[in-house]
CSV table of N, CA and C in Angstrom, one decimal:
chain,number,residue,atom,x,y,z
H,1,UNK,N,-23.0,75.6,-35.1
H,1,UNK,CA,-21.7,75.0,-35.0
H,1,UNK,C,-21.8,73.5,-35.3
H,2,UNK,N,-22.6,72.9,-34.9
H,2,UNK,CA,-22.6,71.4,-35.2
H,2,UNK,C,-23.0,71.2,-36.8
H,3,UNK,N,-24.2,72.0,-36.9
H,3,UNK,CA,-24.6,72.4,-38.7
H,3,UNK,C,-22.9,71.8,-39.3
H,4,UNK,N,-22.2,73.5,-39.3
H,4,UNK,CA,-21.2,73.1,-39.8
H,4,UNK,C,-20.2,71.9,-39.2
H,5,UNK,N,-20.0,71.2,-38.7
H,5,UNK,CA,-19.4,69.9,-38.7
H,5,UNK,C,-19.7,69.1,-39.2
H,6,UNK,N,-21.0,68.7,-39.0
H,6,UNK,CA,-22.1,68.3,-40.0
H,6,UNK,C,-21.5,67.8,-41.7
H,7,UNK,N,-21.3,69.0,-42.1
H,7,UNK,CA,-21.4,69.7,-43.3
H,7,UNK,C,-20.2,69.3,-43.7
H,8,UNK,N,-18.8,69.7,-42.8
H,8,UNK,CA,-17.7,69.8,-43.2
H,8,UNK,C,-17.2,68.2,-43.3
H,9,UNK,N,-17.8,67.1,-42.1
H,9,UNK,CA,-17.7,66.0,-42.6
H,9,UNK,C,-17.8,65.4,-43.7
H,10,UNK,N,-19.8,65.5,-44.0
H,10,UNK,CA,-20.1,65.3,-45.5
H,10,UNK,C,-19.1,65.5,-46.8
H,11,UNK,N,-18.6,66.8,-46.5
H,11,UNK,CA,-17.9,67.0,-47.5
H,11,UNK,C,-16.1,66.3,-47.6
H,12,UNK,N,-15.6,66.6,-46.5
H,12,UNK,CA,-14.7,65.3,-46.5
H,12,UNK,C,-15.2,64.1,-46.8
H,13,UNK,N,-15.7,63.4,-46.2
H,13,UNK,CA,-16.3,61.9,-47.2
H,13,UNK,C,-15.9,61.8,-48.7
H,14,UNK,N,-17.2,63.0,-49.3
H,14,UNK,CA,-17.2,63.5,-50.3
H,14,UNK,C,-15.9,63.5,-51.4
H,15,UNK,N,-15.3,63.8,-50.5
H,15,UNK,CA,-13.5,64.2,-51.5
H,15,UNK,C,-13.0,63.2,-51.3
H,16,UNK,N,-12.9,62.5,-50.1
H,16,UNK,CA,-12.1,61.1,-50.4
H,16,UNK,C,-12.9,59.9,-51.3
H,17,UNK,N,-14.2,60.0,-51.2
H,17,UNK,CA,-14.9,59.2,-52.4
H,17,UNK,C,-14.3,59.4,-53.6
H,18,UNK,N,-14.4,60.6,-53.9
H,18,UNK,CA,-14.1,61.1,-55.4
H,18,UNK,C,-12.8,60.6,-55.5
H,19,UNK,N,-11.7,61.0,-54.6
H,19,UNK,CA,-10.4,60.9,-55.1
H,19,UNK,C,-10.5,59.2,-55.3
H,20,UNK,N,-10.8,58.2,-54.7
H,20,UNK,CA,-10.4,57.1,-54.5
H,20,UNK,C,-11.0,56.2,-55.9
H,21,UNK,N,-12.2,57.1,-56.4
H,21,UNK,CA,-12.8,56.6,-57.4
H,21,UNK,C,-12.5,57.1,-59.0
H,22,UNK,N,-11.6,58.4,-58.5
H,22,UNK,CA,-11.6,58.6,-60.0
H,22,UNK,C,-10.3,58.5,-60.7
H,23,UNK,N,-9.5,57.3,-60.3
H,23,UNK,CA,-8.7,57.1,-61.5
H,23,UNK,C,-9.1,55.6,-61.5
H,24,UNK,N,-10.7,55.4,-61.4
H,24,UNK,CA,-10.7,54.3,-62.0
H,24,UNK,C,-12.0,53.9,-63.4
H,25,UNK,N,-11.4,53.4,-64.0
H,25,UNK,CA,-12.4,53.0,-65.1
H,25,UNK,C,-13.1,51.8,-64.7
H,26,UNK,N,-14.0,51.9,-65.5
H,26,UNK,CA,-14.9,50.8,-65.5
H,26,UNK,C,-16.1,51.0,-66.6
H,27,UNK,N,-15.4,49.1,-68.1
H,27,UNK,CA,-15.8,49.7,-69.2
H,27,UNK,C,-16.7,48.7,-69.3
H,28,UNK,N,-18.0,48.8,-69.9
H,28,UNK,CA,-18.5,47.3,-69.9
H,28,UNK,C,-18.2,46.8,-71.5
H,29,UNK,N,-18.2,45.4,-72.1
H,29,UNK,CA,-18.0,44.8,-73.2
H,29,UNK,C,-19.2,45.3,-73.7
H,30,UNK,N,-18.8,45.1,-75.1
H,30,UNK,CA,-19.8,45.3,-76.3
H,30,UNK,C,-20.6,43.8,-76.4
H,31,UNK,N,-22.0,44.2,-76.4
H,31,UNK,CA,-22.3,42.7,-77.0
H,31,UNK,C,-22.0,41.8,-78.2
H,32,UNK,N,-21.9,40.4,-77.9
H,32,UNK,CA,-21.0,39.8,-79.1
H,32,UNK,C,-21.8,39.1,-79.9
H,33,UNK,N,-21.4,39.4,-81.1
H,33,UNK,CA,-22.0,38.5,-82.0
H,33,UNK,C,-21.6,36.9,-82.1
H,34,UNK,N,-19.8,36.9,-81.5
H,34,UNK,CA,-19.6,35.3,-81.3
H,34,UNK,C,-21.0,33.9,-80.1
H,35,UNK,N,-20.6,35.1,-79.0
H,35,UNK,CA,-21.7,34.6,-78.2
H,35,UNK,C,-22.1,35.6,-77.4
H,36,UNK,N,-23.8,35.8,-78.3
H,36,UNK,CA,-24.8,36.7,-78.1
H,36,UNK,C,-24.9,37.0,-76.4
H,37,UNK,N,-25.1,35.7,-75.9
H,37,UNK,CA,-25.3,36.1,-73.8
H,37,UNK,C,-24.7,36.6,-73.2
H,38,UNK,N,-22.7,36.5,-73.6
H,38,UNK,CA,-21.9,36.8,-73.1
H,38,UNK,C,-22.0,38.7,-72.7
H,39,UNK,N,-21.3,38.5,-71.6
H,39,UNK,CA,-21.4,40.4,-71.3
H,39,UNK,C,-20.4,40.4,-69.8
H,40,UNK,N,-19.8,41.6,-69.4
H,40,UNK,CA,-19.0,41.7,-68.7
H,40,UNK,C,-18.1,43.0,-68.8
H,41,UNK,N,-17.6,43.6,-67.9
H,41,UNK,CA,-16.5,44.4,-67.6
H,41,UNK,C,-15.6,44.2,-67.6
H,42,UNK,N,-14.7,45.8,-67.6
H,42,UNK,CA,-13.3,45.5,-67.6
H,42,UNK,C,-13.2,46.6,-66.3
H,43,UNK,N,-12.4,47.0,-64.8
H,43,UNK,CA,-12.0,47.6,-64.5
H,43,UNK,C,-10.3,48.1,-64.5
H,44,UNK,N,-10.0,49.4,-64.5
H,44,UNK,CA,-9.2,49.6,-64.5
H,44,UNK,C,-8.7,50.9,-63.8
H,45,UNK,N,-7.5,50.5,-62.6
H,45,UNK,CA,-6.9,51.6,-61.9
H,45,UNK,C,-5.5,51.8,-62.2
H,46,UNK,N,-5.6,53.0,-61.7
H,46,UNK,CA,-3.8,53.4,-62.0
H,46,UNK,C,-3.4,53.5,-60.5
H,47,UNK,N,-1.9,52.6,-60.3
H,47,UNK,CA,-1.4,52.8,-58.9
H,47,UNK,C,-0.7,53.5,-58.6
H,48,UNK,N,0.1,53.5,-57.4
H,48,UNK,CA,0.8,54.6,-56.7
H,48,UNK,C,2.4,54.5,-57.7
H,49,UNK,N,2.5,53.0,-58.2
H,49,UNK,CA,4.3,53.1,-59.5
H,49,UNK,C,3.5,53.3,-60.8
H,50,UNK,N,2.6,53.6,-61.0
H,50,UNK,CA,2.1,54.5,-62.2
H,50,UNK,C,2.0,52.7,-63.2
H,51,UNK,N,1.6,51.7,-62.6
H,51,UNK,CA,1.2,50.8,-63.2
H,51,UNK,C,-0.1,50.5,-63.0
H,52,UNK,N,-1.0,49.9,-64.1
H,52,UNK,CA,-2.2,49.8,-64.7
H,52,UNK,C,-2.5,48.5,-64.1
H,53,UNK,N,-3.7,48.2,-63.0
H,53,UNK,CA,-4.1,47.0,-62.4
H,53,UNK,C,-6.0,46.4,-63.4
H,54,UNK,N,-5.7,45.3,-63.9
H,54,UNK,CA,-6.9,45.4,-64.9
H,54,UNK,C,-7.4,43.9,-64.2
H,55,UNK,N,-8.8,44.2,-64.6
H,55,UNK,CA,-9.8,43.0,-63.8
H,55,UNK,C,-10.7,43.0,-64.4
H,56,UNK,N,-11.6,41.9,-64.8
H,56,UNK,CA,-12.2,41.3,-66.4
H,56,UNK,C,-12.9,40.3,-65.6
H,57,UNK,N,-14.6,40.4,-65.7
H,57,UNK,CA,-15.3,39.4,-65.0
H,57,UNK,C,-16.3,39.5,-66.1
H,58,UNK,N,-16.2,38.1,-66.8
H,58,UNK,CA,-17.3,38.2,-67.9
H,58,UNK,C,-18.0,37.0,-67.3
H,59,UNK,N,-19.4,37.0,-67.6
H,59,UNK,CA,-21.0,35.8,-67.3
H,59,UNK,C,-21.3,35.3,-69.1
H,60,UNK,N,-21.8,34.3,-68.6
H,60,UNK,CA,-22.4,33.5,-69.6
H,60,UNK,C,-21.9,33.1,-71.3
H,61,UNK,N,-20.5,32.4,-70.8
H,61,UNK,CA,-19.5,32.5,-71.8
H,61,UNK,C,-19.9,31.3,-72.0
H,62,UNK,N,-19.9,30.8,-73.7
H,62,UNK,CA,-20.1,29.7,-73.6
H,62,UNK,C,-18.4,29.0,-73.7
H,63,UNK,N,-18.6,27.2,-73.3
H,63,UNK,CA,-17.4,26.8,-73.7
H,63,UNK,C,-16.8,26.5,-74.7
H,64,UNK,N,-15.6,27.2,-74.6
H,64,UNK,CA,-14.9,27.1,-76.0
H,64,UNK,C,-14.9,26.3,-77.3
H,65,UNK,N,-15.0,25.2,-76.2
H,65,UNK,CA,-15.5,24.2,-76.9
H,65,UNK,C,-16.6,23.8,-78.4
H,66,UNK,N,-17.7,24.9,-77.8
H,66,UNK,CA,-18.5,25.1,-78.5
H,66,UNK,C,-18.7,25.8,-79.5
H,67,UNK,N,-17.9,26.5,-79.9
H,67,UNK,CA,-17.5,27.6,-80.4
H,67,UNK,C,-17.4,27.0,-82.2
H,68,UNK,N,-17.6,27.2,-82.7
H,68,UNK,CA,-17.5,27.1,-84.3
H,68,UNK,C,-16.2,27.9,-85.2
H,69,UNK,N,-15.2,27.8,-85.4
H,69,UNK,CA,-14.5,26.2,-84.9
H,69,UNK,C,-14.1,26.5,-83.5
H,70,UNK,N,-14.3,25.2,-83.2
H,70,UNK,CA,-14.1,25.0,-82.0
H,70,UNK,C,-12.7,25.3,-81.3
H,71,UNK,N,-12.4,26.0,-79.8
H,71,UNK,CA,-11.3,26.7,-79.2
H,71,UNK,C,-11.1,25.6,-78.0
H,72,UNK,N,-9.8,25.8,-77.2
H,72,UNK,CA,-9.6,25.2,-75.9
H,72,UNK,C,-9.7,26.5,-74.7
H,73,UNK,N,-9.5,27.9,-74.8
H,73,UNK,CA,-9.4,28.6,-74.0
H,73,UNK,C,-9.5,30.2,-74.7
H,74,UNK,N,-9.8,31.1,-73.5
H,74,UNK,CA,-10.5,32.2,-74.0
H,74,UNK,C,-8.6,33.2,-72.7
H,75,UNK,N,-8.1,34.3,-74.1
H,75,UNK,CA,-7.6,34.9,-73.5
H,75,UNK,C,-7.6,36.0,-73.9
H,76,UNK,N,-7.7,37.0,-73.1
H,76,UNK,CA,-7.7,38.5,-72.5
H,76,UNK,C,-6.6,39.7,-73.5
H,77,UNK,N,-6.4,40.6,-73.8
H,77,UNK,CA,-5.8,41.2,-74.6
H,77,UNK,C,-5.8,42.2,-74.4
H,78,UNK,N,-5.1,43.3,-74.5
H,78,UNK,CA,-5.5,45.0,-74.1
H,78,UNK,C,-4.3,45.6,-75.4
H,79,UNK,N,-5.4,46.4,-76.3
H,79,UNK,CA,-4.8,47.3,-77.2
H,79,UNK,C,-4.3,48.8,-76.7
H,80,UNK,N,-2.7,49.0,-76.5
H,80,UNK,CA,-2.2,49.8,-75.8
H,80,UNK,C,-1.7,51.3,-76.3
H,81,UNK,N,-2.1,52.5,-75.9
H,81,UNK,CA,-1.5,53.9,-76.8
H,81,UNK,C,-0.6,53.8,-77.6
H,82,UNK,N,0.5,53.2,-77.2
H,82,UNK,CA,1.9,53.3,-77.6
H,82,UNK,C,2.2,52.1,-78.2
H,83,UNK,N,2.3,50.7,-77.6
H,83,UNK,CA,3.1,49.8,-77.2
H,83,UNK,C,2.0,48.5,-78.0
H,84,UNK,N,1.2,48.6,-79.2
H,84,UNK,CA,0.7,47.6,-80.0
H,84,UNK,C,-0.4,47.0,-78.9
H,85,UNK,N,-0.8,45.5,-79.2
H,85,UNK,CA,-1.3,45.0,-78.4
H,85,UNK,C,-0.9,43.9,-77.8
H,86,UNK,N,-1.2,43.7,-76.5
H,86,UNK,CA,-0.2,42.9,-75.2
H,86,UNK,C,-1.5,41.7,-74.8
H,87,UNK,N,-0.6,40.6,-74.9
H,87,UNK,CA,-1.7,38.8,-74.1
H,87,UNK,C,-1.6,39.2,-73.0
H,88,UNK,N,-2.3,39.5,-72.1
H,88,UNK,CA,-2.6,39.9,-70.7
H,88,UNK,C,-2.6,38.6,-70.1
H,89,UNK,N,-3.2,37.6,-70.4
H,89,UNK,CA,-3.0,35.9,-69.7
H,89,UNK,C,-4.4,35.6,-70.4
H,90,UNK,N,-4.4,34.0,-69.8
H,90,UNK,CA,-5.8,33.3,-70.0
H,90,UNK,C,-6.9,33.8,-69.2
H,91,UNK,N,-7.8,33.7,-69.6
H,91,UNK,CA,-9.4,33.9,-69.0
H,91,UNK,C,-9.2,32.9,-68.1
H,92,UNK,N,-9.6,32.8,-66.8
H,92,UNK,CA,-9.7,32.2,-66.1
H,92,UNK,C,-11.4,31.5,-66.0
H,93,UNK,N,-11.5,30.7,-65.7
H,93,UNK,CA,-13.1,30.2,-66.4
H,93,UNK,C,-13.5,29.3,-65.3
H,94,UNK,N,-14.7,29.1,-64.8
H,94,UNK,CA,-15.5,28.2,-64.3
H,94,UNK,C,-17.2,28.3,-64.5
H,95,UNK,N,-18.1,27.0,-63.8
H,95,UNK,CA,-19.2,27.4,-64.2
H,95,UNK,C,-20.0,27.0,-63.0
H,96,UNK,N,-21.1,27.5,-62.5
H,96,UNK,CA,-21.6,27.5,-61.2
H,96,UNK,C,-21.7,25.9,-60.9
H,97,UNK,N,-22.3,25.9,-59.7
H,97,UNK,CA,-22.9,24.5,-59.2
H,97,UNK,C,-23.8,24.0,-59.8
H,98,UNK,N,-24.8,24.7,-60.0
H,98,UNK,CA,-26.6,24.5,-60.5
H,98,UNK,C,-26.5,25.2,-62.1
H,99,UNK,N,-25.7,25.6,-62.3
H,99,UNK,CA,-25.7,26.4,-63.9
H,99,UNK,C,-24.6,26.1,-64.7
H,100,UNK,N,-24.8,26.0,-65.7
H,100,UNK,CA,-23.5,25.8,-66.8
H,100,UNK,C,-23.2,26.8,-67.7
H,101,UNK,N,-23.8,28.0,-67.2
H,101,UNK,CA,-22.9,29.7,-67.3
H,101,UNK,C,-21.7,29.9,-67.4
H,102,UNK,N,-20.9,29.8,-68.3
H,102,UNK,CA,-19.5,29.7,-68.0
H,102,UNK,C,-19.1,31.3,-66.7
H,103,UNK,N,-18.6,31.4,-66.1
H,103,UNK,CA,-17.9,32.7,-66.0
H,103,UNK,C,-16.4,33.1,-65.7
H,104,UNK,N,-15.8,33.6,-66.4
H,104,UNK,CA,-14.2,34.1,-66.3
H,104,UNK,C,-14.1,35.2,-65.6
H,105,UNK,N,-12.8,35.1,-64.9
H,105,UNK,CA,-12.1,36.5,-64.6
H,105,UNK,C,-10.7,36.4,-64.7
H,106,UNK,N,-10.1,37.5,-64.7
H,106,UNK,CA,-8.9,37.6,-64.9
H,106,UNK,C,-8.4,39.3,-64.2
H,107,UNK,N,-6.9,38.8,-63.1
H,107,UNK,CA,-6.7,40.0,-62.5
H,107,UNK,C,-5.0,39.9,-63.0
H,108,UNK,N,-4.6,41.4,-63.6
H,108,UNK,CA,-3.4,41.4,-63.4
H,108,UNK,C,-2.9,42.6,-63.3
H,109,UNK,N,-1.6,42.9,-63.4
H,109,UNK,CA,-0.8,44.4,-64.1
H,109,UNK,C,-0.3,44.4,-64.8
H,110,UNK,N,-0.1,45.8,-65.5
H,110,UNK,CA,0.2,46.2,-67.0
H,110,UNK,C,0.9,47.4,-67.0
H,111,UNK,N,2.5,47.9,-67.8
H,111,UNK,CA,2.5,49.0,-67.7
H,111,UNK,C,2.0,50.0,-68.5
H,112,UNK,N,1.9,49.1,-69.2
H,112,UNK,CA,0.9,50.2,-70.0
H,112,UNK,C,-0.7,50.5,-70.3
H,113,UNK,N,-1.0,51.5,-70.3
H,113,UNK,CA,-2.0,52.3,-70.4
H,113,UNK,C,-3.1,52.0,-71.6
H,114,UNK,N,-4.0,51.0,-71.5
H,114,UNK,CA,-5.1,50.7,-72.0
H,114,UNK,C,-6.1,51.4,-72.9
H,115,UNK,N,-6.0,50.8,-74.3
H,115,UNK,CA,-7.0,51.6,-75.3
H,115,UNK,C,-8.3,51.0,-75.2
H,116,UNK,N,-8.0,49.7,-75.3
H,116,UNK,CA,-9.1,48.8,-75.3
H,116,UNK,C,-8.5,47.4,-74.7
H,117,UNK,N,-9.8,46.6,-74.6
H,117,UNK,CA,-9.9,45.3,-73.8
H,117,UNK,C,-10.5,44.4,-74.6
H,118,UNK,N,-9.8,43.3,-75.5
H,118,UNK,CA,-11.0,42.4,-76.0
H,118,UNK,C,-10.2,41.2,-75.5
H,119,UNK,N,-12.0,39.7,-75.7
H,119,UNK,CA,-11.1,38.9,-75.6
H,119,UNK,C,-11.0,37.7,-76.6
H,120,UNK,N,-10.5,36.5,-77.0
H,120,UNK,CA,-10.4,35.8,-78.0
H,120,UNK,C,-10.2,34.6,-77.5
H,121,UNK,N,-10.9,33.4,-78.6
H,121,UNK,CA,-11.1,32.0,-78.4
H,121,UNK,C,-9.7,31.7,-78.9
H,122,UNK,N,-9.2,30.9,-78.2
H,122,UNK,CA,-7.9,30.2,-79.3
H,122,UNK,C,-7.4,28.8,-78.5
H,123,UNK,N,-6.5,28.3,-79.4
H,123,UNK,CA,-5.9,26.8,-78.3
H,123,UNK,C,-5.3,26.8,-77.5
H,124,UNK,N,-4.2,28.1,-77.2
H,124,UNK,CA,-3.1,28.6,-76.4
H,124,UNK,C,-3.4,29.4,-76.1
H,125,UNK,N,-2.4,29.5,-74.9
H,125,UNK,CA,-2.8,30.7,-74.0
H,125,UNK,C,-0.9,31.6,-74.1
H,126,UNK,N,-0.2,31.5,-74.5
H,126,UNK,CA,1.5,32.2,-74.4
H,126,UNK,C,1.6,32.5,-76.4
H,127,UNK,N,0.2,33.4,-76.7
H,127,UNK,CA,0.3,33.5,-78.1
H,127,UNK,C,1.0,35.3,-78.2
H,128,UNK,N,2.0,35.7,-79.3
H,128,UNK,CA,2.1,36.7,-79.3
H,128,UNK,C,0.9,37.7,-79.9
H,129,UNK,N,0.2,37.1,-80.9
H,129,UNK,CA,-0.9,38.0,-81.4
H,129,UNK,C,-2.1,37.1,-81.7
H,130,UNK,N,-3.7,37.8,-81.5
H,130,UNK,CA,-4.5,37.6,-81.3
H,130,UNK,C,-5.0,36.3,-82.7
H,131,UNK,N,-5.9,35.6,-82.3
H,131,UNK,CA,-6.4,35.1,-83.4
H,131,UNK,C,-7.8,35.9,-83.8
H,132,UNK,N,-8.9,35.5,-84.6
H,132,UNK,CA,-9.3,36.3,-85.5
H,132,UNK,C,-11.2,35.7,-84.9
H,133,UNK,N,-11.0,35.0,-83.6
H,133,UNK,CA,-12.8,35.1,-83.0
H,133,UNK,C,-12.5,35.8,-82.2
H,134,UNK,N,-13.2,37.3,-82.4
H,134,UNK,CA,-13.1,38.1,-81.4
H,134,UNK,C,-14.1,37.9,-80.3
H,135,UNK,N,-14.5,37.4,-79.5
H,135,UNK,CA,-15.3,36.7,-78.4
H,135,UNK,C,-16.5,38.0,-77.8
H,136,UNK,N,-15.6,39.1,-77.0
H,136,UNK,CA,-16.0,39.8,-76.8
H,136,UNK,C,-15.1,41.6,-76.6
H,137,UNK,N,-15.6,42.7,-77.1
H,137,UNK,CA,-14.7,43.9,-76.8
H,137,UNK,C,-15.5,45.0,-76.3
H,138,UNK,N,-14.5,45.6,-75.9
H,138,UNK,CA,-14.8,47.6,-75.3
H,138,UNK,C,-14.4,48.1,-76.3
H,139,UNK,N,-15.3,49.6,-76.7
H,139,UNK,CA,-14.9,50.2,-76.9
H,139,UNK,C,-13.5,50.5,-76.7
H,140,UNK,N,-13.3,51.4,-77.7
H,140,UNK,CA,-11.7,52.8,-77.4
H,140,UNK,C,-12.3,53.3,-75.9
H,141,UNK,N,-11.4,53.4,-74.8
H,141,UNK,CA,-11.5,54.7,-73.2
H,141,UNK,C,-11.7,55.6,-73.7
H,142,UNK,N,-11.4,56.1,-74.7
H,142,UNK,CA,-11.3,57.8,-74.9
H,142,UNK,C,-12.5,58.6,-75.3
């Protein structure tokens, strides 16, 4: 009798793990040829109003600055099924105490449904379409 209690627990656990985990992605970036160290994820859930919550924590970004030609700011993009591609905001950036690592993140919502996640050096951050140093990207989800 306890066996099964045991058991039946485990297995509840089990199912709420799963359910809580699986409408979420999690994609990591491709390594970049802009800047080779850079690397980082994208996560992505779907909520309860059927909108898309996306979160972008990339390491060892260099600053824009340095960039050939040179940028003022790194912003976020998501190529969408339907709906083209959408400026999600600026990269949000800092760099440790003891290290000059750049690292960004960036949290928001989206209604729409995510093909891909790249991100791009540019001067502005309220641009309608991307400029052409792709920094770093995911794959297509599919």
């Amino acid at each position: 009798m306890l066996q099964l209690k045991i058991t039946r627990s485990i297995l509840c656990t089990l199912f709420i793990l799963f359910t809580l985990t699986s409408c979420s992605k999690k994609i990591t970036f491709q390594k970049s040829t802009v800047v080779p160290a850079a690397e980082g994820r994208v996560k992505i859930d779907k909520d309860d109003n059927g909108n898309y919550s996306v979160n972008v924590k990339v390491n060892n970004l260099a600053k824009p600055s340095r960039l050939q030609p040179e940028r003022k700011l790194y912003v976020v993009w998501m190529e969408t099924e339907n709906n083209g591609i959408k400026n999600l905001g600026r990269l949000k950036s800092s760099s440790g105490f003891f290290s000059d690592d750049l690292e960004g993140s960036l949290s928001t919502i989206s209604p729409f449904k995510a093909k891909r996640v790249f991100i791009t050096a540019e001067n502005e951050s309220n641009l309608q379409y991307p400029g052409s140093i792709v920094v770093l990207s995911t794959s297509d989800f599919n």
